[in-house]
CSV table of C-alpha atoms in Angstrom, one decimal:
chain,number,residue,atom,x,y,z
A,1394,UNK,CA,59.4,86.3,121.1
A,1395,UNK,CA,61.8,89.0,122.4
A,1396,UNK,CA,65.7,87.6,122.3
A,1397,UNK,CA,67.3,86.9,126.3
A,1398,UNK,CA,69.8,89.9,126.5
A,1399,UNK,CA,72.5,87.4,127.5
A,1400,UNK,CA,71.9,85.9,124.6
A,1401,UNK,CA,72.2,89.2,122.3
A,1402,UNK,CA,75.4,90.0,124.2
A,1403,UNK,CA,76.9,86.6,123.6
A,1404,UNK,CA,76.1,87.3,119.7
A,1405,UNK,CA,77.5,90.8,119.9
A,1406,UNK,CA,80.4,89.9,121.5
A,1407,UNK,CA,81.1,87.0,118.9
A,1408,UNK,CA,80.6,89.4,115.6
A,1409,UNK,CA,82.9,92.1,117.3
A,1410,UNK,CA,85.6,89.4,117.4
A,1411,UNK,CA,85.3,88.1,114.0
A,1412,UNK,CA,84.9,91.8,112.9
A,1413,UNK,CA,88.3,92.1,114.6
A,1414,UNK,CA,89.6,89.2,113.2
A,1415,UNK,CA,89.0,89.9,109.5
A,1416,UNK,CA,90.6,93.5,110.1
A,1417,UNK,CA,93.6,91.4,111.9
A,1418,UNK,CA,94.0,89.3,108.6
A,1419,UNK,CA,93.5,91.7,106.5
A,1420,UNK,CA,96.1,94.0,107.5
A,1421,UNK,CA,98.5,91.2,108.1
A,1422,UNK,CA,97.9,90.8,103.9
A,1423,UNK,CA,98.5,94.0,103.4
A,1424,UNK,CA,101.3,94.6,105.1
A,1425,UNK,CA,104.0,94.0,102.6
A,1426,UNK,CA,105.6,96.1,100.3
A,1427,UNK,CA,103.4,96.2,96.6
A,1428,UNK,CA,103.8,98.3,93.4
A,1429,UNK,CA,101.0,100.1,92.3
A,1430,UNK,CA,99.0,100.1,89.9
A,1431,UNK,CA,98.9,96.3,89.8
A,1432,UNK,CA,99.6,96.0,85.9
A,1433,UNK,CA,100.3,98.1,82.9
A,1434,UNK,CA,100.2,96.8,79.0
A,1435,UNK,CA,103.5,95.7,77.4
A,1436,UNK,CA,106.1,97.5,76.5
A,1437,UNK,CA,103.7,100.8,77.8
A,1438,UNK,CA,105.6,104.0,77.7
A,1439,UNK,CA,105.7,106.9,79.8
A,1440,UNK,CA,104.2,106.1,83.0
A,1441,UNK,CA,104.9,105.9,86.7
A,1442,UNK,CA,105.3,102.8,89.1
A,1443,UNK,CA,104.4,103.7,92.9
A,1444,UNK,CA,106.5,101.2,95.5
A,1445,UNK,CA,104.3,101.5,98.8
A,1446,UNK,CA,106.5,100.4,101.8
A,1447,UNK,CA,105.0,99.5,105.4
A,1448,UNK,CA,106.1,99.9,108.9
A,1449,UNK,CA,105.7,96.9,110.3
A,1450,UNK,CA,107.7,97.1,113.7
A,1451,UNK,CA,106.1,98.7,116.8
A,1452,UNK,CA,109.5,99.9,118.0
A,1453,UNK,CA,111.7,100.7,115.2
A,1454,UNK,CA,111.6,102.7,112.0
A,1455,UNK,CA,112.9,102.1,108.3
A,1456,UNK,CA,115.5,103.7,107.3
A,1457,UNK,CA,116.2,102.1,104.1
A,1458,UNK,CA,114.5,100.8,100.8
A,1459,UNK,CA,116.1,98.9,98.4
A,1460,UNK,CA,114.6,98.1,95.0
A,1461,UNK,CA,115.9,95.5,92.4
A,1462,UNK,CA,114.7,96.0,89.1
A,1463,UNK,CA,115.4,93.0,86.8
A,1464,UNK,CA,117.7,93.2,84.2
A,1465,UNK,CA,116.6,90.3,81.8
A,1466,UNK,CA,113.5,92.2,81.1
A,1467,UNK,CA,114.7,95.7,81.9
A,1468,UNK,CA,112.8,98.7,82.6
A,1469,UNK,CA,113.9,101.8,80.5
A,1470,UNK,CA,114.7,105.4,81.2
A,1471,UNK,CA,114.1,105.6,85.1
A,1472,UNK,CA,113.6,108.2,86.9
A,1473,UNK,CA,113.0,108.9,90.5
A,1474,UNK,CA,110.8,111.3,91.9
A,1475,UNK,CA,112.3,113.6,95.0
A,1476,UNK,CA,111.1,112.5,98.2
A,1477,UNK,CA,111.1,114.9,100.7
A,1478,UNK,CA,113.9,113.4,103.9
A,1479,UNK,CA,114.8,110.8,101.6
A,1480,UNK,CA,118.0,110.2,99.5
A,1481,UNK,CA,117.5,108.3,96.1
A,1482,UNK,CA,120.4,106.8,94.0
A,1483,UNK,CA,120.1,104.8,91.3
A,1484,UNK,CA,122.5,102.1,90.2
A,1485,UNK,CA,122.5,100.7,86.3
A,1486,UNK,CA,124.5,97.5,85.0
A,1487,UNK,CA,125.2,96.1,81.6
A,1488,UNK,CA,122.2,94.2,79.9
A,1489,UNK,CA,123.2,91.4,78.3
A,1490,UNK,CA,120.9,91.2,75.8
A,1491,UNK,CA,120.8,95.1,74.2
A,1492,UNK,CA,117.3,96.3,73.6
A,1493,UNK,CA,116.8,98.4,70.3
A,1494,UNK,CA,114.6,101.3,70.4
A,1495,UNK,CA,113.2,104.2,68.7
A,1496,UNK,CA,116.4,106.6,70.2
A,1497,UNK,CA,118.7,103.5,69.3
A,1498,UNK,CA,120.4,100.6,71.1
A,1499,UNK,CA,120.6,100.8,74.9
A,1500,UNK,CA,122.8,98.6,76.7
A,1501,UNK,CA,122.4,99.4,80.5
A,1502,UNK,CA,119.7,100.0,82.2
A,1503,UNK,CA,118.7,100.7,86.4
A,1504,UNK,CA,119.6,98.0,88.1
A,1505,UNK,CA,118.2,99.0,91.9
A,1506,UNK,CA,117.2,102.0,93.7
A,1507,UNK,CA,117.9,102.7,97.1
A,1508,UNK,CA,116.0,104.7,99.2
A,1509,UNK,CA,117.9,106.0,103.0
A,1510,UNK,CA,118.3,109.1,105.0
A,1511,UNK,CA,114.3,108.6,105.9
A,1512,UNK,CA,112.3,107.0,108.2
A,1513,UNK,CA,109.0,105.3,108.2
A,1514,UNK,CA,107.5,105.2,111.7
A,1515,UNK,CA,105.1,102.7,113.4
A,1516,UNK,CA,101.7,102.7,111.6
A,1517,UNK,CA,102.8,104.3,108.9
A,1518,UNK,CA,103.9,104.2,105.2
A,1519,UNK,CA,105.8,105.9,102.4
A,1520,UNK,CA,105.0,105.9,98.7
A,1521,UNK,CA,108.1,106.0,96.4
A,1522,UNK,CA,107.5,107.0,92.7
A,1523,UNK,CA,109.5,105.9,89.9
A,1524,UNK,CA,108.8,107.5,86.6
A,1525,UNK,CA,109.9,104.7,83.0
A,1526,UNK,CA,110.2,105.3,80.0
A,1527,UNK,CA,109.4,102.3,78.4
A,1528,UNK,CA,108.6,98.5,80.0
A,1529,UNK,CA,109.3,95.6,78.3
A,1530,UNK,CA,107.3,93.9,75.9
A,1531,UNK,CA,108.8,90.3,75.8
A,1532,UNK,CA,106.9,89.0,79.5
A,1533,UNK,CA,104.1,88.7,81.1
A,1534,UNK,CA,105.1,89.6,84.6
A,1535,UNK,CA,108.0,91.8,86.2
A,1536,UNK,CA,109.5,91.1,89.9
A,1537,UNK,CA,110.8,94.0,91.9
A,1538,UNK,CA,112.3,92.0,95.1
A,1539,UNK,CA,113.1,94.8,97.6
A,1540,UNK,CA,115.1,94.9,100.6
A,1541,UNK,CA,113.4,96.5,103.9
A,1542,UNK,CA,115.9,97.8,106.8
A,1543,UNK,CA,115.1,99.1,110.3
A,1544,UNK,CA,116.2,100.9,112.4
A,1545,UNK,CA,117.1,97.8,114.8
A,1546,UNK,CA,119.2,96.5,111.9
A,1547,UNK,CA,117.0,94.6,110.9
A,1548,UNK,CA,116.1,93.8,107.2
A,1549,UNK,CA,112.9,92.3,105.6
A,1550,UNK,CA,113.6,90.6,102.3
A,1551,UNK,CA,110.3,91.2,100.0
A,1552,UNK,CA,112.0,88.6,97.3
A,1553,UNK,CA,109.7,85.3,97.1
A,1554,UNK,CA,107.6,85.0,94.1
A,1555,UNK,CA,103.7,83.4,93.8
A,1556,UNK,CA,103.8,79.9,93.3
A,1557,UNK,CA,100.9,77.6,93.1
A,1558,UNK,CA,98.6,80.3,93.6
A,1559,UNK,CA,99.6,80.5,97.4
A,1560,UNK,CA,101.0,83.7,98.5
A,1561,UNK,CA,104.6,83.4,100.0
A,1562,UNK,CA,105.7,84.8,103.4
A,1563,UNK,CA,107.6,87.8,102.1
A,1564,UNK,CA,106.0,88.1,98.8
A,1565,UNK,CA,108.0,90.4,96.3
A,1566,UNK,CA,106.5,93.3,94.6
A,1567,UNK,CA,104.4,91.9,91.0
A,1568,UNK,CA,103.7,94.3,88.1
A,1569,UNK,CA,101.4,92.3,85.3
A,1570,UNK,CA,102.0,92.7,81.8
A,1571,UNK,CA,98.9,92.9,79.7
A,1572,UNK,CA,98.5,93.0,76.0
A,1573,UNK,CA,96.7,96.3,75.1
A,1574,UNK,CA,97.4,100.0,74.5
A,1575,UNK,CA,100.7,100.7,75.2
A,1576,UNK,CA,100.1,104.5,75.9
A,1577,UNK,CA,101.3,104.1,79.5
A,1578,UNK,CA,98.0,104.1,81.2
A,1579,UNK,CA,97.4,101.2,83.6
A,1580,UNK,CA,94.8,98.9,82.5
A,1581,UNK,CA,92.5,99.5,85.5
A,1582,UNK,CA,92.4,103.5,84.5
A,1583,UNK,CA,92.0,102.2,80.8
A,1584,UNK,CA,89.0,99.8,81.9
A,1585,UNK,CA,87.6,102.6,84.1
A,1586,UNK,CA,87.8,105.5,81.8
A,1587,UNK,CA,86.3,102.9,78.7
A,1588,UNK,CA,82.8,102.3,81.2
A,1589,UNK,CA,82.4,106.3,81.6
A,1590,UNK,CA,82.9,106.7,77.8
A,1591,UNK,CA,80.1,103.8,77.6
A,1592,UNK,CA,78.0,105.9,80.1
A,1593,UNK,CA,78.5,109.1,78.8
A,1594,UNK,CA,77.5,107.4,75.3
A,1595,UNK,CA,73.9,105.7,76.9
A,1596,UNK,CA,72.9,108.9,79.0
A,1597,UNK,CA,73.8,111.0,75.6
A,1598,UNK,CA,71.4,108.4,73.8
A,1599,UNK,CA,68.6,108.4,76.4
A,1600,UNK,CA,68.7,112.3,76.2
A,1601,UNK,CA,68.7,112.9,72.8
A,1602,UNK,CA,65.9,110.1,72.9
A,1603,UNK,CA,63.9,112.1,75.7
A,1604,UNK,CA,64.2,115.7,73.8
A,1605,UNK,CA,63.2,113.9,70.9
A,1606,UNK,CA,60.0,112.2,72.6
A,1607,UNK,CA,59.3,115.7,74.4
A,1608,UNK,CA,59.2,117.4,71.0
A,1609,UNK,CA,56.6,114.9,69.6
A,1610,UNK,CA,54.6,115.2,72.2
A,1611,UNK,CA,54.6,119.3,72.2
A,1612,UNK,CA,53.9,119.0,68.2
A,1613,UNK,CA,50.8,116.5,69.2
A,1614,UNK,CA,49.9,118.9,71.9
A,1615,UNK,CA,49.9,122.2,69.5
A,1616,UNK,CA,48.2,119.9,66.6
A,1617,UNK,CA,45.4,119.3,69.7
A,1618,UNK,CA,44.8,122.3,70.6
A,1619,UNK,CA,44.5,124.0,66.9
A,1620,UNK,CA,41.9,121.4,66.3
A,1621,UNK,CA,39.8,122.7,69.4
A,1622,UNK,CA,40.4,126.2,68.3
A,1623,UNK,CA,38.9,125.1,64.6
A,1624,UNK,CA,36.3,123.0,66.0
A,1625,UNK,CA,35.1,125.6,68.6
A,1626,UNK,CA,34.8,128.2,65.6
A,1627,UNK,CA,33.0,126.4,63.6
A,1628,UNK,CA,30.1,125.2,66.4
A,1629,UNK,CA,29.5,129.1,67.0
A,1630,UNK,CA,29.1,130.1,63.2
Protein backbone atom coordinates (compact mmCIF):
# COMPACT_ATOMS: atom_id res chain seq x y z
CA UNK A 1 0.00 0.00 0.00
CA UNK A 2 1.36 3.29 -1.38
CA UNK A 3 2.41 5.72 1.83
CA UNK A 4 -0.26 9.18 2.12
CA UNK A 5 2.10 12.00 0.89
CA UNK A 6 1.30 13.95 4.02
CA UNK A 7 2.44 11.39 5.76
CA UNK A 8 5.93 11.12 3.83
CA UNK A 9 6.31 14.81 4.24
CA UNK A 10 5.63 14.70 7.95
CA UNK A 11 8.60 11.99 8.01
CA UNK A 12 10.83 14.06 5.83
CA UNK A 13 10.40 16.94 7.63
CA UNK A 14 11.18 15.09 11.00
CA UNK A 15 14.62 13.44 9.69
CA UNK A 16 15.67 16.92 8.22
CA UNK A 17 15.36 18.27 11.76
CA UNK A 18 17.19 15.64 13.56
CA UNK A 19 19.71 15.68 10.68
CA UNK A 20 20.00 19.27 11.67
CA UNK A 21 20.12 18.66 15.08
CA UNK A 22 23.05 16.16 15.18
CA UNK A 23 25.06 18.64 12.90
CA UNK A 24 23.92 21.52 15.62
CA UNK A 25 25.49 19.26 18.38
CA UNK A 26 28.15 18.22 16.75
CA UNK A 27 29.62 21.39 15.96
CA UNK A 28 28.74 22.84 19.33
CA UNK A 29 31.43 19.76 20.42
CA UNK A 30 33.69 20.75 18.29
CA UNK A 31 33.89 24.04 18.74
CA UNK A 32 36.62 24.33 21.27
CA UNK A 33 40.07 24.72 20.99
CA UNK A 34 42.02 20.95 20.77
CA UNK A 35 45.63 19.90 20.08
CA UNK A 36 46.22 17.57 17.54
CA UNK A 37 47.14 14.64 17.11
CA UNK A 38 45.25 13.45 20.17
CA UNK A 39 48.30 11.55 21.85
CA UNK A 40 51.97 10.82 21.30
CA UNK A 41 54.20 8.09 23.32
CA UNK A 42 56.20 9.26 26.30
CA UNK A 43 58.93 11.16 26.35
CA UNK A 44 58.58 11.08 22.10
CA UNK A 45 61.06 13.29 20.48
CA UNK A 46 61.09 15.44 17.61
CA UNK A 47 57.60 16.04 16.67
CA UNK A 48 54.99 18.69 16.23
CA UNK A 49 51.81 19.59 18.27
CA UNK A 50 49.01 21.53 16.09
CA UNK A 51 46.67 23.94 18.48
CA UNK A 52 43.43 24.33 16.29
CA UNK A 53 41.50 27.47 17.50
CA UNK A 54 37.73 28.31 16.48
CA UNK A 55 35.73 31.34 15.85
CA UNK A 56 32.98 31.12 17.71
CA UNK A 57 31.38 34.63 17.68
CA UNK A 58 29.19 35.80 14.69
CA UNK A 59 30.30 39.35 15.14
CA UNK A 60 33.79 39.55 16.32
CA UNK A 61 37.18 38.07 15.44
CA UNK A 62 40.15 36.69 17.56
CA UNK A 63 42.85 38.43 17.92
CA UNK A 64 44.74 36.60 20.46
CA UNK A 65 45.86 33.03 21.48
CA UNK A 66 47.38 32.24 24.53
CA UNK A 67 48.87 28.84 25.33
CA UNK A 68 50.12 27.62 28.79
CA UNK A 69 52.25 24.85 28.64
CA UNK A 70 52.85 23.13 32.05
CA UNK A 71 55.82 23.34 33.78
CA UNK A 72 55.73 20.33 36.20
CA UNK A 73 55.87 18.09 33.21
CA UNK A 74 57.57 20.45 30.79
CA UNK A 75 57.77 20.19 27.25
CA UNK A 76 61.37 20.64 25.74
CA UNK A 77 62.99 22.65 23.05
CA UNK A 78 59.88 24.58 21.50
CA UNK A 79 59.64 26.04 18.70
CA UNK A 80 57.02 27.89 16.83
CA UNK A 81 56.23 27.70 13.39
CA UNK A 82 55.81 31.34 11.42
CA UNK A 83 52.30 32.10 10.88
CA UNK A 84 51.62 34.21 8.20
CA UNK A 85 49.60 37.83 10.03
CA UNK A 86 50.43 36.40 13.23
CA UNK A 87 53.08 37.43 15.95
CA UNK A 88 54.38 34.49 18.15
CA UNK A 89 56.50 35.00 21.44
CA UNK A 90 57.36 32.62 23.64
CA UNK A 91 57.82 32.97 27.34
CA UNK A 92 60.07 30.26 29.49
CA UNK A 93 60.28 30.15 33.44
CA UNK A 94 62.42 28.25 35.84
CA UNK A 95 61.45 24.43 36.40
CA UNK A 96 61.70 23.46 39.64
CA UNK A 97 62.50 20.18 39.20
CA UNK A 98 65.60 20.26 36.49
CA UNK A 99 65.23 17.58 33.88
CA UNK A 100 68.59 15.74 32.72
CA UNK A 101 69.05 14.96 29.25
CA UNK A 102 71.19 13.67 26.56
CA UNK A 103 72.64 17.57 25.85
CA UNK A 104 72.63 17.96 29.82
CA UNK A 105 70.58 19.46 32.58
CA UNK A 106 67.90 22.07 31.48
CA UNK A 107 66.42 24.14 33.91
CA UNK A 108 63.72 26.38 32.05
CA UNK A 109 61.61 25.48 29.75
CA UNK A 110 58.39 27.49 27.57
CA UNK A 111 56.10 28.46 29.76
CA UNK A 112 53.23 29.99 27.20
CA UNK A 113 52.94 31.09 23.82
CA UNK A 114 50.98 33.90 22.65
CA UNK A 115 49.68 34.28 19.52
CA UNK A 116 48.31 38.34 18.37
CA UNK A 117 48.51 40.63 15.52
CA UNK A 118 45.83 38.07 13.60
CA UNK A 119 42.43 37.48 13.35
CA UNK A 120 40.23 34.60 13.03
CA UNK A 121 36.88 35.52 11.39
CA UNK A 122 33.37 34.04 11.82
CA UNK A 123 33.28 30.39 10.58
CA UNK A 124 36.54 30.10 10.53
CA UNK A 125 39.81 28.67 12.14
CA UNK A 126 43.56 28.80 12.47
CA UNK A 127 46.01 26.07 13.04
CA UNK A 128 49.08 26.94 15.17
CA UNK A 129 52.11 24.61 15.05
CA UNK A 130 54.55 24.05 17.67
CA UNK A 131 57.49 21.99 16.87
CA UNK A 132 59.25 19.91 20.65
CA UNK A 133 62.00 18.48 21.20
CA UNK A 134 61.32 16.17 23.64
CA UNK A 135 57.86 15.40 25.93
CA UNK A 136 57.97 14.15 29.05
CA UNK A 137 57.99 10.75 30.14
CA UNK A 138 56.92 10.89 33.84
CA UNK A 139 52.75 11.31 32.99
CA UNK A 140 50.10 10.08 31.39
CA UNK A 141 48.41 13.20 30.17
CA UNK A 142 49.52 16.91 29.45
CA UNK A 143 47.02 20.04 29.81
CA UNK A 144 47.53 22.99 27.57
CA UNK A 145 44.81 25.57 29.14
CA UNK A 146 44.62 28.43 26.51
CA UNK A 147 43.29 31.76 26.71
CA UNK A 148 40.90 32.87 23.62
CA UNK A 149 40.38 36.89 23.10
CA UNK A 150 38.10 38.73 20.67
CA UNK A 151 37.92 41.36 19.18
CA UNK A 152 34.91 42.63 21.58
CA UNK A 153 37.30 42.09 24.48
CA UNK A 154 36.13 39.31 25.20
CA UNK A 155 38.22 36.22 26.36
CA UNK A 156 37.25 32.46 26.37
CA UNK A 157 39.18 30.51 29.03
CA UNK A 158 39.83 26.82 27.49
CA UNK A 159 41.20 25.75 31.18
CA UNK A 160 38.73 23.03 32.78
CA UNK A 161 39.96 19.52 32.72
CA UNK A 162 37.74 16.03 32.11
CA UNK A 163 36.43 14.85 35.19
CA UNK A 164 34.13 11.94 35.68
CA UNK A 165 34.19 11.19 32.12
CA UNK A 166 31.83 14.35 31.46
CA UNK A 167 33.28 16.89 29.29
CA UNK A 168 33.49 20.42 30.98
CA UNK A 169 32.05 23.71 29.49
CA UNK A 170 35.37 25.08 28.27
CA UNK A 171 37.31 22.01 28.14
CA UNK A 172 41.21 22.60 27.92
CA UNK A 173 43.33 21.24 25.27
CA UNK A 174 44.44 17.18 26.25
CA UNK A 175 47.55 15.45 24.74
CA UNK A 176 47.69 11.55 25.93
CA UNK A 177 50.77 10.06 26.86
CA UNK A 178 51.17 6.45 25.64
CA UNK A 179 53.81 3.91 26.39
CA UNK A 180 55.39 2.98 22.94
CA UNK A 181 58.02 4.09 20.51
CA UNK A 182 59.28 7.21 21.36
CA UNK A 183 60.37 8.20 17.72
CA UNK A 184 57.97 11.21 17.73
CA UNK A 185 55.31 9.76 15.61
CA UNK A 186 51.77 9.95 17.12
CA UNK A 187 50.31 6.69 17.92
CA UNK A 188 47.46 6.91 15.45
CA UNK A 189 50.19 7.35 12.46
CA UNK A 190 52.14 4.43 14.25
CA UNK A 191 48.82 2.26 14.39
CA UNK A 192 47.97 3.24 10.77
CA UNK A 193 51.32 2.80 9.16
CA UNK A 194 51.69 -0.87 11.35
CA UNK A 195 48.01 -2.16 9.36
CA UNK A 196 49.49 -1.15 5.81
CA UNK A 197 52.82 -2.99 6.72
CA UNK A 198 50.32 -5.93 7.73
CA UNK A 199 48.61 -5.52 4.27
CA UNK A 200 51.35 -5.03 2.25
CA UNK A 201 52.75 -8.30 4.09
CA UNK A 202 49.17 -10.57 3.24
CA UNK A 203 48.79 -9.12 -0.47
CA UNK A 204 52.81 -10.01 -0.84
CA UNK A 205 51.86 -13.59 0.52
CA UNK A 206 48.67 -14.09 -1.61
CA UNK A 207 50.82 -13.07 -4.66
CA UNK A 208 53.76 -14.99 -4.23
CA UNK A 209 50.99 -17.77 -3.39
CA UNK A 210 49.12 -16.97 -6.80
CA UNK A 211 52.50 -16.97 -9.08
CA UNK A 212 53.33 -20.03 -7.32
CA UNK A 213 49.86 -21.80 -8.06
CA UNK A 214 49.96 -20.33 -11.75
CA UNK A 215 53.33 -21.95 -12.25
CA UNK A 216 52.03 -25.39 -11.17
CA UNK A 217 49.38 -25.32 -13.14
CA UNK A 218 51.49 -24.22 -16.47
CA UNK A 219 54.00 -27.25 -15.50
CA UNK A 220 50.72 -29.62 -15.36
CA UNK A 221 49.55 -28.00 -18.44
CA UNK A 222 52.95 -28.56 -20.54
CA UNK A 223 53.32 -32.19 -18.71
CA UNK A 224 49.45 -32.64 -20.49
CA UNK A 225 50.05 -31.64 -23.49
CA UNK A 226 53.58 -33.72 -24.00
CA UNK A 227 51.63 -36.70 -23.09
CA UNK A 228 49.01 -36.10 -26.05
CA UNK A 229 51.90 -35.40 -28.26
CA UNK A 230 53.52 -39.01 -27.16
CA UNK A 231 50.27 -40.65 -27.20
CA UNK A 232 49.14 -39.34 -30.59
CA UNK A 233 52.57 -40.67 -32.04
CA UNK A 234 52.41 -43.65 -30.99
CA UNK A 235 48.43 -44.52 -32.22
CA UNK A 236 49.78 -43.54 -35.90
CA UNK A 237 52.94 -45.86 -35.88
Amino acid sequence: MAMPRCTLRRAGTVAALAATTVLLAAGAAAAHVTVHPESYAKGATDGVLTFRVPNEEDKAFTTKVQVFLPTDHPVLGVLVHPQDGWTAKVTTAKLKTPVKTDDGTITEAASEITFSGGKIGAGEYEDFNVAFGQLPDDTGQLVFKTLQTYSDGKVVRWIEEPAGGDEPENPAPVLKLTAGDASGTPAAARTATAGTAKAADTGDSTARGLGVAGLVVGVLGLAAAAFAIVRSRAARS
